[in-house]
Amino acid sequence: MALISIEGLDKVFRRGDEEIHAIRSMSLSIEPGEFISITGPSGSGKSTLLYILGLLDKPTNGRYLLQGTPVENLSDTERAQLRNKFMGFVFQSFHLLPRATALRNVMMPLVYAGTYEAALPEAEQRARAADALTMVGLENRMNHLPNELSGGQRQRVAIARAIVNRPKLLFADEPTGNLDSKSGKEIITLFDRLNAEGVTIIMVSHDPAIAGHAHRTLSLRDGELVEDRRAS
Amino acid sequence: MQVKEIVRLSFESLLSQKLRTALTILGMVIGVGAIVLLVSVGQGAKNYVTSEFEGLGTNLIIVQPGKSDRKTHLGPPVGAAQRKMTTADVQAIEKRALNLEAVSGLVLGTVSVRYEDALANITVFGTNEQFPHILNIKVGRGEYFSREEDEYGRRVVVLGQNVATELFGDADPVGLSVKLNESEYRIVGVLAPMGNKLGLDFDELGFIPTEAALKLFNDDKLFGIRAKASSRVGMDDAVAEMTEILKERRDGEEDFTIMTQISMMESMNTILSMLTYVLAAIAAISMVVGGIGIMNIMWVTVVERTQEIGIRRAVGARRVDIMKQLLAEAISLSVLGGLVGVGGAVLITYGLYFAFPYFDMRAPMWIVLPAFFLAVFVGVAFGVGPAWRASRIEILDALRYE
């Protein structure tokens, strides 16, 4: 069964009287373990697609099956639970809580996991968050606040937060967009590792060097899928 | 999310902006503090009145001529009686009532009192020899006049402390004579200092036998009758007995009113309670203002933390988790305000009690807890709106908010 399958997906924004078709009747499916990059010029709808797939936004029309389950029937709480346990998100501008240390930021998904199942004891939460930070190479920066970290380090904290609940799916929206090329390479190396461990990665990027790491590239233009290319 | 985590988050957030937190809770502090303070003052006034009444002698019974139409504990209008109340009534009560320890008629009047060149205007009570017993009056020098002196209407007088001092200085006036208006009276006693009792300064009074007073004021009726029941539990029996005797002497007509010290005290307390509740209600309005202050700052918080809300939702917080978190912050603010307000007010009332021990206005426990919980309730009531709004923000709108 496909991990993700969309059919005839539409997304229409209304801005005043104007209707903007961010995505037009798009269909595609994604198998577990893929590493996909979505590319396209700005305004092509790539971020919108990512947010819909990542359950941060809802399509106007069409079907979205996540592991065979129609997402449109899910309650708000069920969507929150999927975001928490089943998927992780990495943003271009990191989106860390500025007043919380790296460790606290990474612990946050574990704290909310406690609403869906028995909460881990705090010591266990700390240990899990520390493991995730170690995995991204920040074992020496755990008690730093985000503004005490470099951009690359912040993005690695964000990745640690995204993977701390061991999700099957990782979404990334221009994860290297705000980073220098060296930091960008570190991030992409991390993604390679995670993908090798079985995490499905869907990433928006217009940087060809980064996008090239993906095994499959989806090219969008004006809300339509114009190319679906697999690396040989 | 566990309660512990929610509480930790809200305190972290409040502590990160200490000045703002302090200013926000100020309204709540003042509101709660005002409620506790005003109720305490009201309670203190009640305590004060109670002790004043009890200082008048417990088990006091007051009979006034005239019947008030409505049921009241504050007496009939003066001079409303058809039939005179006389010393014969007093004697009948004295003879026949079993539950009374003492009974006396009361005649009131103002006279000039003169000794050589010293002159004073005083209020004189015409009573019998049992009167000191009824109102707990203590004689300092000499004695109160005797039963015999009362019966024969002898011209003897007992002076209040200040009157004696004014006329005689430090000298012992017992045995000397003063002129009340134009009549010569022999001083038989001087009261010990008594001070004020319910607005009546006993140190400024003079006391003479009933018959002498009637003659002095050229009158034939009593102002009223005062009596003392033999025990507190016998109070109702004593009142019934006196009613019976007096009615019998008036062809069954009840044209008089009997009040007890207890019923008067209760009436005063009712009035003071009403006053206290009204003041507390006014103070409660200031608490609402405090609540609005909290709501205002919660709206600001929601706007400031829009991105944080988006981040939390993106990593798996439900709408209800966001709502709980912000509600917890509003409640923390009001709990903090409530604690400081109640604590401050309690401290103030205790401080005042130590400064003025005769006016016991220490905050009663029955207002402390309700005032605190009212503060918490106001916090919840005014926090719900902003918290609800925060939970409804769409994730992407929140994440993109700058």
Short mmCIF file of C-alpha atoms in Angstrom, two decimals, chain B residues 11 54 77-78 83-84 121 132 148 188 229 233 246 249 258 348 362-363:
data_model
loop_
_atom_site.label_atom_id
_atom_site.label_comp_id
_atom_site.label_asym_id
_atom_site.label_seq_id
_atom_site.Cartn_x
_atom_site.Cartn_y
_atom_site.Cartn_z
CA PHE B 11 4.85 30.27 35.34
CA GLU B 54 -23.05 43.67 76.19
CA PRO B 77 -41.84 56.66 68.13
CA VAL B 78 -41.34 58.61 71.33
CA ARG B 83 -51.89 55.64 78.28
CA LYS B 84 -49.30 56.82 80.76
CA ASN B 121 -25.88 71.46 82.29
CA PRO B 132 -27.15 50.31 88.61
CA GLU B 148 -36.04 54.06 101.05
CA VAL B 188 -24.72 60.50 98.01
CA ALA B 229 -33.91 39.14 83.29
CA VAL B 233 -32.55 31.66 78.75
CA LEU B 246 -48.72 45.50 81.73
CA ARG B 249 -53.11 46.97 83.89
CA ILE B 258 -40.85 45.52 74.84
CA ILE B 348 -3.55 45.05 57.06
CA ARG B 362 -9.32 40.95 61.80
CA ALA B 363 -10.38 39.40 58.49
#
